[in-house]
Amino acid sequence: MWVDPNLNDFYTRVSRIEKSHAKGYGFEAAGTLGRKASTRRGSWLAKLVKPVALALVVGIGLKGVIHYYVGPQTYESRVSALAAGSGFDPVGAWMMHADPATLWVSGQLQALLPR
């Protein structure tokens, strides 16, 4: 058929592959995505921990920045005023109280950006 015998071998292999694919057979090389490729299934705990940890880090960082910029006395007076409120204000005061992590972030900012 072809002058080059390698082309004859190639096209016979291609026709065999096409026939096997028509029958529903498949071939997957290692490391490729094919019909059997499954998605990574992590545990639901790992999927939950990452966003919660990110929210905690961002929240503590934000509290530390606020504590640094308004000062410790003003921060505490605002939190105590929030605690004296009604509705969800005490919950907000509990969340915004100056915990050790917030004070650490504020101290680091004070060391980097002294006033």
JSON list of C-alpha atoms in Angstrom, two decimals:
[
{"chain": "A", "resi": 1, "resn": "MET", "atom": "CA", "xyz": [0.00, 0.00, 0.00]},
{"chain": "A", "resi": 2, "resn": "TRP", "atom": "CA", "xyz": [2.63, 2.56, 1.09]},
{"chain": "A", "resi": 3, "resn": "VAL", "atom": "CA", "xyz": [6.17, 2.69, -0.14]},
{"chain": "A", "resi": 4, "resn": "ASP", "atom": "CA", "xyz": [7.54, 2.96, 3.38]},
{"chain": "A", "resi": 5, "resn": "PRO", "atom": "CA", "xyz": [6.90, -0.24, 5.40]},
{"chain": "A", "resi": 6, "resn": "ASN", "atom": "CA", "xyz": [6.78, 1.80, 8.63]},
{"chain": "A", "resi": 7, "resn": "LEU", "atom": "CA", "xyz": [3.70, 3.60, 7.34]},
{"chain": "A", "resi": 8, "resn": "ASN", "atom": "CA", "xyz": [2.02, 0.26, 6.66]},
{"chain": "A", "resi": 9, "resn": "ASP", "atom": "CA", "xyz": [2.70, -0.81, 10.25]},
{"chain": "A", "resi": 10, "resn": "PHE", "atom": "CA", "xyz": [1.48, 2.54, 11.56]},
{"chain": "A", "resi": 11, "resn": "TYR", "atom": "CA", "xyz": [-1.81, 2.48, 9.69]},
{"chain": "A", "resi": 12, "resn": "THR", "atom": "CA", "xyz": [-2.51, -1.14, 10.62]},
{"chain": "A", "resi": 13, "resn": "ARG", "atom": "CA", "xyz": [-1.99, -0.21, 14.28]},
{"chain": "A", "resi": 14, "resn": "VAL", "atom": "CA", "xyz": [-4.26, 2.81, 13.89]},
{"chain": "A", "resi": 15, "resn": "SER", "atom": "CA", "xyz": [-7.01, 0.67, 12.35]},
{"chain": "A", "resi": 16, "resn": "ARG", "atom": "CA", "xyz": [-6.72, -1.88, 15.19]},
{"chain": "A", "resi": 17, "resn": "ILE", "atom": "CA", "xyz": [-6.97, 0.91, 17.77]},
{"chain": "A", "resi": 18, "resn": "GLU", "atom": "CA", "xyz": [-10.01, 2.41, 16.04]},
{"chain": "A", "resi": 19, "resn": "LYS", "atom": "CA", "xyz": [-11.72, -0.99, 15.94]},
{"chain": "A", "resi": 20, "resn": "SER", "atom": "CA", "xyz": [-11.03, -1.59, 19.64]},
{"chain": "A", "resi": 21, "resn": "HIS", "atom": "CA", "xyz": [-12.30, 1.89, 20.53]},
{"chain": "A", "resi": 22, "resn": "ALA", "atom": "CA", "xyz": [-15.46, 1.22, 18.53]},
{"chain": "A", "resi": 23, "resn": "LYS", "atom": "CA", "xyz": [-15.98, -1.92, 20.63]},
{"chain": "A", "resi": 24, "resn": "GLY", "atom": "CA", "xyz": [-15.59, 0.13, 23.79]},
{"chain": "A", "resi": 25, "resn": "TYR", "atom": "CA", "xyz": [-12.09, -0.89, 24.77]},
{"chain": "A", "resi": 26, "resn": "GLY", "atom": "CA", "xyz": [-9.71, 1.78, 25.95]},
{"chain": "A", "resi": 27, "resn": "PHE", "atom": "CA", "xyz": [-6.13, 2.39, 26.80]},
{"chain": "A", "resi": 28, "resn": "GLU", "atom": "CA", "xyz": [-4.88, 4.78, 29.42]},
{"chain": "A", "resi": 29, "resn": "ALA", "atom": "CA", "xyz": [-1.22, 5.55, 29.80]},
{"chain": "A", "resi": 30, "resn": "ALA", "atom": "CA", "xyz": [0.11, 6.14, 33.29]},
{"chain": "A", "resi": 31, "resn": "GLY", "atom": "CA", "xyz": [-0.34, 9.74, 34.37]},
{"chain": "A", "resi": 32, "resn": "THR", "atom": "CA", "xyz": [-3.02, 10.65, 31.83]},
{"chain": "A", "resi": 33, "resn": "LEU", "atom": "CA", "xyz": [-6.65, 11.48, 32.39]},
{"chain": "A", "resi": 34, "resn": "GLY", "atom": "CA", "xyz": [-9.08, 9.19, 30.71]},
{"chain": "A", "resi": 35, "resn": "ARG", "atom": "CA", "xyz": [-12.44, 7.55, 31.24]},
{"chain": "A", "resi": 36, "resn": "LYS", "atom": "CA", "xyz": [-11.46, 6.12, 34.58]},
{"chain": "A", "resi": 37, "resn": "ALA", "atom": "CA", "xyz": [-9.93, 9.31, 35.95]},
{"chain": "A", "resi": 38, "resn": "SER", "atom": "CA", "xyz": [-11.40, 9.97, 39.32]},
{"chain": "A", "resi": 39, "resn": "THR", "atom": "CA", "xyz": [-11.33, 13.24, 41.14]},
{"chain": "A", "resi": 40, "resn": "ARG", "atom": "CA", "xyz": [-9.34, 13.51, 44.32]},
{"chain": "A", "resi": 41, "resn": "ARG", "atom": "CA", "xyz": [-11.59, 12.78, 47.20]},
{"chain": "A", "resi": 42, "resn": "GLY", "atom": "CA", "xyz": [-10.29, 14.37, 50.36]},
{"chain": "A", "resi": 43, "resn": "SER", "atom": "CA", "xyz": [-12.01, 13.94, 53.63]},
{"chain": "A", "resi": 44, "resn": "TRP", "atom": "CA", "xyz": [-14.79, 16.35, 54.47]},
{"chain": "A", "resi": 45, "resn": "LEU", "atom": "CA", "xyz": [-12.85, 17.40, 57.54]},
{"chain": "A", "resi": 46, "resn": "ALA", "atom": "CA", "xyz": [-9.91, 18.64, 55.46]},
{"chain": "A", "resi": 47, "resn": "LYS", "atom": "CA", "xyz": [-12.29, 20.54, 53.21]},
{"chain": "A", "resi": 48, "resn": "LEU", "atom": "CA", "xyz": [-13.83, 22.21, 56.26]},
{"chain": "A", "resi": 49, "resn": "VAL", "atom": "CA", "xyz": [-10.64, 22.96, 58.20]},
{"chain": "A", "resi": 50, "resn": "LYS", "atom": "CA", "xyz": [-8.90, 25.01, 55.51]},
{"chain": "A", "resi": 51, "resn": "PRO", "atom": "CA", "xyz": [-11.56, 27.74, 55.13]},
{"chain": "A", "resi": 52, "resn": "VAL", "atom": "CA", "xyz": [-12.15, 27.89, 58.88]},
{"chain": "A", "resi": 53, "resn": "ALA", "atom": "CA", "xyz": [-8.42, 28.27, 59.55]},
{"chain": "A", "resi": 54, "resn": "LEU", "atom": "CA", "xyz": [-8.17, 30.96, 56.89]},
{"chain": "A", "resi": 55, "resn": "ALA", "atom": "CA", "xyz": [-11.10, 32.85, 58.41]},
{"chain": "A", "resi": 56, "resn": "LEU", "atom": "CA", "xyz": [-9.51, 32.65, 61.87]},
{"chain": "A", "resi": 57, "resn": "VAL", "atom": "CA", "xyz": [-6.15, 33.93, 60.62]},
{"chain": "A", "resi": 58, "resn": "VAL", "atom": "CA", "xyz": [-7.78, 36.80, 58.70]},
{"chain": "A", "resi": 59, "resn": "GLY", "atom": "CA", "xyz": [-10.02, 37.66, 61.66]},
{"chain": "A", "resi": 60, "resn": "ILE", "atom": "CA", "xyz": [-7.15, 37.71, 64.16]},
{"chain": "A", "resi": 61, "resn": "GLY", "atom": "CA", "xyz": [-5.04, 39.74, 61.74]},
{"chain": "A", "resi": 62, "resn": "LEU", "atom": "CA", "xyz": [-7.83, 42.26, 61.26]},
{"chain": "A", "resi": 63, "resn": "LYS", "atom": "CA", "xyz": [-8.39, 42.55, 65.00]},
{"chain": "A", "resi": 64, "resn": "GLY", "atom": "CA", "xyz": [-4.65, 43.08, 65.50]},
{"chain": "A", "resi": 65, "resn": "VAL", "atom": "CA", "xyz": [-4.53, 45.84, 62.89]},
{"chain": "A", "resi": 66, "resn": "ILE", "atom": "CA", "xyz": [-7.54, 47.58, 64.45]},
{"chain": "A", "resi": 67, "resn": "HIS", "atom": "CA", "xyz": [-5.97, 47.27, 67.91]},
{"chain": "A", "resi": 68, "resn": "TYR", "atom": "CA", "xyz": [-2.74, 48.78, 66.60]},
{"chain": "A", "resi": 69, "resn": "TYR", "atom": "CA", "xyz": [-4.37, 51.73, 64.85]},
{"chain": "A", "resi": 70, "resn": "VAL", "atom": "CA", "xyz": [-6.91, 52.80, 67.48]},
{"chain": "A", "resi": 71, "resn": "GLY", "atom": "CA", "xyz": [-4.75, 52.03, 70.52]},
{"chain": "A", "resi": 72, "resn": "PRO", "atom": "CA", "xyz": [-5.37, 49.71, 73.45]},
{"chain": "A", "resi": 73, "resn": "GLN", "atom": "CA", "xyz": [-7.45, 52.13, 75.56]},
{"chain": "A", "resi": 74, "resn": "THR", "atom": "CA", "xyz": [-9.79, 53.13, 72.74]},
{"chain": "A", "resi": 75, "resn": "TYR", "atom": "CA", "xyz": [-10.10, 49.51, 71.60]},
{"chain": "A", "resi": 76, "resn": "GLU", "atom": "CA", "xyz": [-11.08, 48.31, 75.08]},
{"chain": "A", "resi": 77, "resn": "SER", "atom": "CA", "xyz": [-13.56, 51.16, 75.57]},
{"chain": "A", "resi": 78, "resn": "ARG", "atom": "CA", "xyz": [-15.24, 50.36, 72.24]},
{"chain": "A", "resi": 79, "resn": "VAL", "atom": "CA", "xyz": [-15.43, 46.66, 73.06]},
{"chain": "A", "resi": 80, "resn": "SER", "atom": "CA", "xyz": [-16.89, 47.39, 76.52]},
{"chain": "A", "resi": 81, "resn": "ALA", "atom": "CA", "xyz": [-19.45, 49.73, 74.94]},
{"chain": "A", "resi": 82, "resn": "LEU", "atom": "CA", "xyz": [-20.33, 46.96, 72.51]},
{"chain": "A", "resi": 83, "resn": "ALA", "atom": "CA", "xyz": [-20.71, 44.50, 75.41]},
{"chain": "A", "resi": 84, "resn": "ALA", "atom": "CA", "xyz": [-23.19, 46.86, 77.09]},
{"chain": "A", "resi": 85, "resn": "GLY", "atom": "CA", "xyz": [-25.43, 46.85, 74.02]},
{"chain": "A", "resi": 86, "resn": "SER", "atom": "CA", "xyz": [-28.42, 44.66, 73.31]},
{"chain": "A", "resi": 87, "resn": "GLY", "atom": "CA", "xyz": [-29.17, 41.91, 70.80]},
{"chain": "A", "resi": 88, "resn": "PHE", "atom": "CA", "xyz": [-26.06, 40.51, 69.16]},
{"chain": "A", "resi": 89, "resn": "ASP", "atom": "CA", "xyz": [-23.77, 43.25, 70.48]},
{"chain": "A", "resi": 90, "resn": "PRO", "atom": "CA", "xyz": [-22.45, 41.12, 73.38]},
{"chain": "A", "resi": 91, "resn": "VAL", "atom": "CA", "xyz": [-21.60, 38.36, 70.91]},
{"chain": "A", "resi": 92, "resn": "GLY", "atom": "CA", "xyz": [-19.65, 40.90, 68.83]},
{"chain": "A", "resi": 93, "resn": "ALA", "atom": "CA", "xyz": [-17.88, 42.10, 71.97]},
{"chain": "A", "resi": 94, "resn": "TRP", "atom": "CA", "xyz": [-16.93, 38.53, 72.82]},
{"chain": "A", "resi": 95, "resn": "MET", "atom": "CA", "xyz": [-15.53, 38.05, 69.30]},
{"chain": "A", "resi": 96, "resn": "MET", "atom": "CA", "xyz": [-13.66, 41.37, 69.34]},
{"chain": "A", "resi": 97, "resn": "HIS", "atom": "CA", "xyz": [-12.05, 41.14, 72.80]},
{"chain": "A", "resi": 98, "resn": "ALA", "atom": "CA", "xyz": [-8.28, 41.48, 72.76]},
{"chain": "A", "resi": 99, "resn": "ASP", "atom": "CA", "xyz": [-7.00, 37.92, 72.98]},
{"chain": "A", "resi": 100, "resn": "PRO", "atom": "CA", "xyz": [-3.26, 37.04, 73.11]},
{"chain": "A", "resi": 101, "resn": "ALA", "atom": "CA", "xyz": [-3.07, 36.47, 69.35]},
{"chain": "A", "resi": 102, "resn": "THR", "atom": "CA", "xyz": [-4.56, 39.92, 68.68]},
{"chain": "A", "resi": 103, "resn": "LEU", "atom": "CA", "xyz": [-2.12, 41.52, 71.11]},
{"chain": "A", "resi": 104, "resn": "TRP", "atom": "CA", "xyz": [0.76, 39.67, 69.45]},
{"chain": "A", "resi": 105, "resn": "VAL", "atom": "CA", "xyz": [-0.22, 40.93, 65.98]},
{"chain": "A", "resi": 106, "resn": "SER", "atom": "CA", "xyz": [-0.59, 44.44, 67.38]},
{"chain": "A", "resi": 107, "resn": "GLY", "atom": "CA", "xyz": [2.84, 44.18, 69.05]},
{"chain": "A", "resi": 108, "resn": "GLN", "atom": "CA", "xyz": [4.45, 43.00, 65.81]},
{"chain": "A", "resi": 109, "resn": "LEU", "atom": "CA", "xyz": [2.93, 45.95, 63.96]},
{"chain": "A", "resi": 110, "resn": "GLN", "atom": "CA", "xyz": [4.17, 48.28, 66.69]},
{"chain": "A", "resi": 111, "resn": "ALA", "atom": "CA", "xyz": [7.69, 46.88, 66.25]},
{"chain": "A", "resi": 112, "resn": "LEU", "atom": "CA", "xyz": [7.52, 47.29, 62.46]},
{"chain": "A", "resi": 113, "resn": "LEU", "atom": "CA", "xyz": [5.68, 50.61, 62.35]},
{"chain": "A", "resi": 114, "resn": "PRO", "atom": "CA", "xyz": [6.38, 52.54, 65.55]},
{"chain": "A", "resi": 115, "resn": "ARG", "atom": "CA", "xyz": [4.28, 55.60, 66.19]}
]
